[in-house]
Amino acid sequence: MSKVVKLFSCLPICRIEEDEHRKKYYLFGLIPFLKVKNDKFDGYNNIWTQKIYRECPQVGERLWCGGKTLLTKNTFLGTHCCFNGCEIHGAGKVTIGNHFHSGVELLIIAQNHNYDHGQHIPYSPEDYIYKDIEIGNFVWIGSRVTILPGTKIGDGAIIQAGAVIHGEIPPLAIAGGNPAKVFKYRDKVHFEKLKDEKSFN
C-alpha cells in the first residue's frame, strides 16, 4: 500500500542585506510537502480484503483485491476470487463461485426501486425489489462491467469490458454489449481439459 507522508523542509524565504557592512540575513521557514511512501502491495491482505473477511458471511481461501472493493453482508464468495475494484449495491444475495476474476470498476446491483407498485413517483425511495445474482465458477469479467439485478452467469463464461448484463448468460459463453448478448463460446474440450488438470489461475 502507498502512504502519503507529510514532511517539512527548512528553506530560506527571503534575504535581507545591509549595505554598510555588506551583511546578509536570511529568514527561514518550515515548508510542508507531501511524499508518497511505497510499501510492498499485498492483494491478499489489505484494507479491502480485511473488511470483506469481517463482513461477508462466506469467503473462500485466497481472496485477492487489487483495488477498492466494497461488498455487502449478503455476498458469498468461493475460493480464489480476484477483484481489481468492485462495488456491490443492494441487499439481494450475491453468490460468486471459485476462481473468479474481474477487471477494474465492476458494478453489481442487487436491488431496484419498486416503480410499478410503489407509493411515489418517479419511484418509492424505501420500497425495494430484491433480486439475487449468481456468478458461477471460472468466470472472467472485463473492466467496467455492470451486472443488473437477477442476473445469472454460468461456469466459465467471459464478459466483455463495458458490458451491461441482465438475464442469463450460459456456461462457457462469451458475451458483450448493452444489453449484453452472446456472440461466441469457449472451446469446451480445451476448457474441460484444463479443469481436469486443475490448471487454475
PDB file of C-alpha atoms in Angstrom, residues 21-182:
ATOM      1  CA  HIS A  21      28.583  46.264   6.435  1.00  0.00           C
ATOM      2  CA  ARG A  22      27.622  44.058   3.488  1.00  0.00           C
ATOM      3  CA  LYS A  23      25.952  41.645   5.873  1.00  0.00           C
ATOM      4  CA  LYS A  24      23.328  39.237   4.654  1.00  0.00           C
ATOM      5  CA  TYR A  25      20.494  37.881   6.770  1.00  0.00           C
ATOM      6  CA  TYR A  26      18.246  35.033   5.752  1.00  0.00           C
ATOM      7  CA  LEU A  27      14.738  34.385   7.007  1.00  0.00           C
ATOM      8  CA  PHE A  28      13.961  30.697   7.114  1.00  0.00           C
ATOM      9  CA  GLY A  29      10.619  28.921   7.323  1.00  0.00           C
ATOM     10  CA  LEU A  30       9.265  25.400   7.504  1.00  0.00           C
ATOM     11  CA  ILE A  31       7.735  24.444   4.165  1.00  0.00           C
ATOM     12  CA  PRO A  32       5.391  21.414   4.279  1.00  0.00           C
ATOM     13  CA  PHE A  33       5.388  18.946   1.416  1.00  0.00           C
ATOM     14  CA  LEU A  34       3.930  15.520   0.780  1.00  0.00           C
ATOM     15  CA  LYS A  35       5.851  12.415  -0.100  1.00  0.00           C
ATOM     16  CA  VAL A  36       4.385   9.108  -1.217  1.00  0.00           C
ATOM     17  CA  LYS A  37       5.915   6.167   0.562  1.00  0.00           C
ATOM     18  CA  ASN A  38       5.519   2.958  -1.405  1.00  0.00           C
ATOM     19  CA  ASP A  39       5.246  -0.226   0.607  1.00  0.00           C
ATOM     20  CA  LYS A  40       5.065  -3.659  -0.969  1.00  0.00           C
ATOM     21  CA  PHE A  41       1.475  -4.228  -2.119  1.00  0.00           C
ATOM     22  CA  ASP A  42      -0.231  -7.352  -0.822  1.00  0.00           C
ATOM     23  CA  GLY A  43      -3.509  -8.064  -2.608  1.00  0.00           C
ATOM     24  CA  TYR A  44      -4.213 -10.961  -0.232  1.00  0.00           C
ATOM     25  CA  ASN A  45      -4.066  -8.814   2.903  1.00  0.00           C
ATOM     26  CA  ASN A  46      -5.077  -5.168   2.678  1.00  0.00           C
ATOM     27  CA  ILE A  47      -7.876  -2.908   3.928  1.00  0.00           C
ATOM     28  CA  TRP A  48     -10.347  -4.294   1.386  1.00  0.00           C
ATOM     29  CA  THR A  49      -9.671  -7.994   1.994  1.00  0.00           C
ATOM     30  CA  GLN A  50      -9.781  -7.466   5.758  1.00  0.00           C
ATOM     31  CA  LYS A  51     -13.139  -5.702   5.509  1.00  0.00           C
ATOM     32  CA  ILE A  52     -14.567  -8.490   3.324  1.00  0.00           C
ATOM     33  CA  TYR A  53     -13.378 -11.215   5.704  1.00  0.00           C
ATOM     34  CA  ARG A  54     -15.034  -9.348   8.585  1.00  0.00           C
ATOM     35  CA  GLU A  55     -18.368  -8.558   6.947  1.00  0.00           C
ATOM     36  CA  CYS A  56     -19.207 -11.228   4.358  1.00  0.00           C
ATOM     37  CA  PRO A  57     -20.778 -14.457   5.694  1.00  0.00           C
ATOM     38  CA  GLN A  58     -18.797 -16.743   3.370  1.00  0.00           C
ATOM     39  CA  VAL A  59     -15.342 -16.080   1.933  1.00  0.00           C
ATOM     40  CA  GLY A  60     -13.192 -18.829   0.446  1.00  0.00           C
ATOM     41  CA  GLU A  61      -9.417 -19.061   0.625  1.00  0.00           C
ATOM     42  CA  ARG A  62      -7.050 -16.809  -1.336  1.00  0.00           C
ATOM     43  CA  LEU A  63      -9.276 -13.757  -1.695  1.00  0.00           C
ATOM     44  CA  TRP A  64      -7.352 -11.099  -3.664  1.00  0.00           C
ATOM     45  CA  CYS A  65      -8.200  -7.400  -4.052  1.00  0.00           C
ATOM     46  CA  GLY A  66      -6.120  -5.221  -6.343  1.00  0.00           C
ATOM     47  CA  GLY A  67      -8.279  -2.144  -5.949  1.00  0.00           C
ATOM     48  CA  LYS A  68     -11.141  -0.638  -3.967  1.00  0.00           C
ATOM     49  CA  THR A  69     -13.588  -3.492  -3.336  1.00  0.00           C
ATOM     50  CA  LEU A  70     -16.779  -2.938  -1.350  1.00  0.00           C
ATOM     51  CA  LEU A  71     -19.097  -5.926  -0.977  1.00  0.00           C
ATOM     52  CA  THR A  72     -22.190  -6.470   1.202  1.00  0.00           C
ATOM     53  CA  LYS A  73     -23.197  -8.692   4.092  1.00  0.00           C
ATOM     54  CA  ASN A  74     -25.237 -10.724   1.569  1.00  0.00           C
ATOM     55  CA  THR A  75     -22.204 -11.603  -0.568  1.00  0.00           C
ATOM     56  CA  PHE A  76     -20.979 -15.220  -0.650  1.00  0.00           C
ATOM     57  CA  LEU A  77     -17.555 -15.893  -2.198  1.00  0.00           C
ATOM     58  CA  GLY A  78     -15.897 -19.096  -3.339  1.00  0.00           C
ATOM     59  CA  THR A  79     -12.187 -19.935  -3.388  1.00  0.00           C
ATOM     60  CA  HIS A  80      -9.663 -17.576  -5.003  1.00  0.00           C
ATOM     61  CA  CYS A  81     -11.900 -14.695  -6.024  1.00  0.00           C
ATOM     62  CA  CYS A  82      -9.839 -11.892  -7.543  1.00  0.00           C
ATOM     63  CA  PHE A  83     -11.155  -8.328  -7.744  1.00  0.00           C
ATOM     64  CA  ASN A  84      -9.439  -5.337  -9.316  1.00  0.00           C
ATOM     65  CA  GLY A  85     -12.050  -2.949  -7.975  1.00  0.00           C
ATOM     66  CA  CYS A  86     -15.712  -3.765  -7.374  1.00  0.00           C
ATOM     67  CA  GLU A  87     -18.769  -2.302  -5.676  1.00  0.00           C
ATOM     68  CA  ILE A  88     -21.929  -4.220  -4.835  1.00  0.00           C
ATOM     69  CA  HIS A  89     -25.076  -2.190  -4.169  1.00  0.00           C
ATOM     70  CA  GLY A  90     -28.362  -3.530  -2.823  1.00  0.00           C
ATOM     71  CA  ALA A  91     -29.484  -6.124  -0.302  1.00  0.00           C
ATOM     72  CA  GLY A  92     -30.088  -9.007  -2.704  1.00  0.00           C
ATOM     73  CA  LYS A  93     -27.938 -12.115  -2.311  1.00  0.00           C
ATOM     74  CA  VAL A  94     -24.818 -12.201  -4.498  1.00  0.00           C
ATOM     75  CA  THR A  95     -23.069 -15.554  -4.947  1.00  0.00           C
ATOM     76  CA  ILE A  96     -19.708 -15.750  -6.730  1.00  0.00           C
ATOM     77  CA  GLY A  97     -18.064 -19.097  -7.439  1.00  0.00           C
ATOM     78  CA  ASN A  98     -14.482 -20.342  -7.367  1.00  0.00           C
ATOM     79  CA  HIS A  99     -11.591 -18.842  -9.372  1.00  0.00           C
ATOM     80  CA  PHE A 100     -13.417 -15.660 -10.285  1.00  0.00           C
ATOM     81  CA  HIS A 101     -11.515 -12.785 -11.906  1.00  0.00           C
ATOM     82  CA  SER A 102     -12.688  -9.262 -12.677  1.00  0.00           C
ATOM     83  CA  GLY A 103     -11.253  -6.147 -14.266  1.00  0.00           C
ATOM     84  CA  VAL A 104     -11.450  -2.653 -12.794  1.00  0.00           C
ATOM     85  CA  GLU A 105     -14.645  -0.872 -11.716  1.00  0.00           C
ATOM     86  CA  LEU A 106     -17.052  -3.809 -11.677  1.00  0.00           C
ATOM     87  CA  LEU A 107     -20.516  -2.703 -10.530  1.00  0.00           C
ATOM     88  CA  ILE A 108     -23.048  -5.241  -9.235  1.00  0.00           C
ATOM     89  CA  ILE A 109     -26.591  -4.072  -8.394  1.00  0.00           C
ATOM     90  CA  ALA A 110     -28.789  -6.476  -6.419  1.00  0.00           C
ATOM     91  CA  GLN A 111     -31.963  -4.423  -5.890  1.00  0.00           C
ATOM     92  CA  ASN A 112     -34.199  -1.922  -7.638  1.00  0.00           C
ATOM     93  CA  HIS A 113     -36.856   0.596  -6.630  1.00  0.00           C
ATOM     94  CA  ASN A 114     -40.477  -0.530  -6.901  1.00  0.00           C
ATOM     95  CA  TYR A 115     -41.535   1.959  -9.567  1.00  0.00           C
ATOM     96  CA  ASP A 116     -44.610  -0.018 -10.726  1.00  0.00           C
ATOM     97  CA  HIS A 117     -46.394  -0.509  -7.402  1.00  0.00           C
ATOM     98  CA  GLY A 118     -44.716   1.969  -5.072  1.00  0.00           C
ATOM     99  CA  GLN A 119     -46.343   4.958  -3.370  1.00  0.00           C
ATOM    100  CA  HIS A 120     -44.306   7.721  -5.048  1.00  0.00           C
ATOM    101  CA  ILE A 121     -43.062   8.845  -8.438  1.00  0.00           C
ATOM    102  CA  PRO A 122     -40.561   8.648 -10.047  1.00  0.00           C
ATOM    103  CA  TYR A 123     -40.043   5.807  -7.544  1.00  0.00           C
ATOM    104  CA  SER A 124     -40.607   4.952  -3.888  1.00  0.00           C
ATOM    105  CA  PRO A 125     -37.340   5.693  -2.078  1.00  0.00           C
ATOM    106  CA  GLU A 126     -37.730   2.959   0.557  1.00  0.00           C
ATOM    107  CA  ASP A 127     -39.719   0.364  -1.374  1.00  0.00           C
ATOM    108  CA  TYR A 128     -37.261  -2.078  -2.956  1.00  0.00           C
ATOM    109  CA  ILE A 129     -37.370  -5.209  -5.063  1.00  0.00           C
ATOM    110  CA  TYR A 130     -34.512  -7.563  -4.183  1.00  0.00           C
ATOM    111  CA  LYS A 131     -33.184  -9.914  -6.851  1.00  0.00           C
ATOM    112  CA  ASP A 132     -30.358 -12.385  -6.272  1.00  0.00           C
ATOM    113  CA  ILE A 133     -27.326 -12.614  -8.541  1.00  0.00           C
ATOM    114  CA  GLU A 134     -25.441 -15.824  -9.261  1.00  0.00           C
ATOM    115  CA  ILE A 135     -21.979 -15.959 -10.842  1.00  0.00           C
ATOM    116  CA  GLY A 136     -20.527 -19.420 -11.475  1.00  0.00           C
ATOM    117  CA  ASN A 137     -17.044 -20.878 -11.253  1.00  0.00           C
ATOM    118  CA  PHE A 138     -14.157 -19.778 -13.519  1.00  0.00           C
ATOM    119  CA  VAL A 139     -15.937 -16.622 -14.658  1.00  0.00           C
ATOM    120  CA  TRP A 140     -13.824 -13.820 -16.118  1.00  0.00           C
ATOM    121  CA  ILE A 141     -15.368 -10.353 -16.186  1.00  0.00           C
ATOM    122  CA  GLY A 142     -13.746  -7.440 -18.013  1.00  0.00           C
ATOM    123  CA  SER A 143     -13.326  -3.856 -16.875  1.00  0.00           C
ATOM    124  CA  ARG A 144     -16.258  -1.514 -16.186  1.00  0.00           C
ATOM    125  CA  VAL A 145     -18.956  -4.149 -16.446  1.00  0.00           C
ATOM    126  CA  THR A 146     -22.373  -3.570 -14.857  1.00  0.00           C
ATOM    127  CA  ILE A 147     -24.355  -6.571 -13.596  1.00  0.00           C
ATOM    128  CA  LEU A 148     -28.043  -5.861 -13.000  1.00  0.00           C
ATOM    129  CA  PRO A 149     -30.474  -7.490 -10.504  1.00  0.00           C
ATOM    130  CA  GLY A 150     -31.473 -11.091 -11.182  1.00  0.00           C
ATOM    131  CA  THR A 151     -28.506 -11.941 -13.427  1.00  0.00           C
ATOM    132  CA  LYS A 152     -27.133 -15.482 -13.675  1.00  0.00           C
ATOM    133  CA  ILE A 153     -23.733 -16.141 -15.264  1.00  0.00           C
ATOM    134  CA  GLY A 154     -22.754 -19.751 -15.947  1.00  0.00           C
ATOM    135  CA  ASP A 155     -19.452 -21.510 -15.291  1.00  0.00           C
ATOM    136  CA  GLY A 156     -16.535 -20.492 -17.488  1.00  0.00           C
ATOM    137  CA  ALA A 157     -18.286 -17.506 -19.066  1.00  0.00           C
ATOM    138  CA  ILE A 158     -16.368 -14.423 -20.205  1.00  0.00           C
ATOM    139  CA  ILE A 159     -17.936 -10.962 -20.101  1.00  0.00           C
ATOM    140  CA  GLN A 160     -16.537  -8.320 -22.414  1.00  0.00           C
ATOM    141  CA  ALA A 161     -15.356  -4.985 -20.976  1.00  0.00           C
ATOM    142  CA  GLY A 162     -18.056  -2.334 -20.691  1.00  0.00           C
ATOM    143  CA  ALA A 163     -20.945  -4.799 -20.948  1.00  0.00           C
ATOM    144  CA  VAL A 164     -24.275  -4.399 -19.159  1.00  0.00           C
ATOM    145  CA  ILE A 165     -25.519  -7.819 -18.057  1.00  0.00           C
ATOM    146  CA  HIS A 166     -29.143  -8.738 -17.370  1.00  0.00           C
ATOM    147  CA  GLY A 167     -30.828 -12.124 -17.529  1.00  0.00           C
ATOM    148  CA  GLU A 168     -28.924 -15.376 -18.006  1.00  0.00           C
ATOM    149  CA  ILE A 169     -25.524 -15.968 -19.620  1.00  0.00           C
ATOM    150  CA  PRO A 170     -24.966 -19.704 -20.392  1.00  0.00           C
ATOM    151  CA  PRO A 171     -21.858 -21.623 -19.310  1.00  0.00           C
ATOM    152  CA  LEU A 172     -18.738 -21.039 -21.460  1.00  0.00           C
ATOM    153  CA  ALA A 173     -20.444 -18.166 -23.296  1.00  0.00           C
ATOM    154  CA  ILE A 174     -18.588 -15.013 -24.310  1.00  0.00           C
ATOM    155  CA  ALA A 175     -20.930 -12.031 -24.103  1.00  0.00           C
ATOM    156  CA  GLY A 176     -20.715  -8.280 -24.513  1.00  0.00           C
ATOM    157  CA  GLY A 177     -22.607  -5.110 -25.354  1.00  0.00           C
ATOM    158  CA  ASN A 178     -25.551  -3.235 -23.854  1.00  0.00           C
ATOM    159  CA  PRO A 179     -27.678  -5.174 -23.318  1.00  0.00           C
ATOM    160  CA  ALA A 180     -25.127  -7.995 -23.397  1.00  0.00           C
ATOM    161  CA  LYS A 181     -25.567 -10.721 -25.976  1.00  0.00           C
ATOM    162  CA  VAL A 182     -23.689 -13.987 -26.514  1.00  0.00           C
TER     163      VAL A 182
END
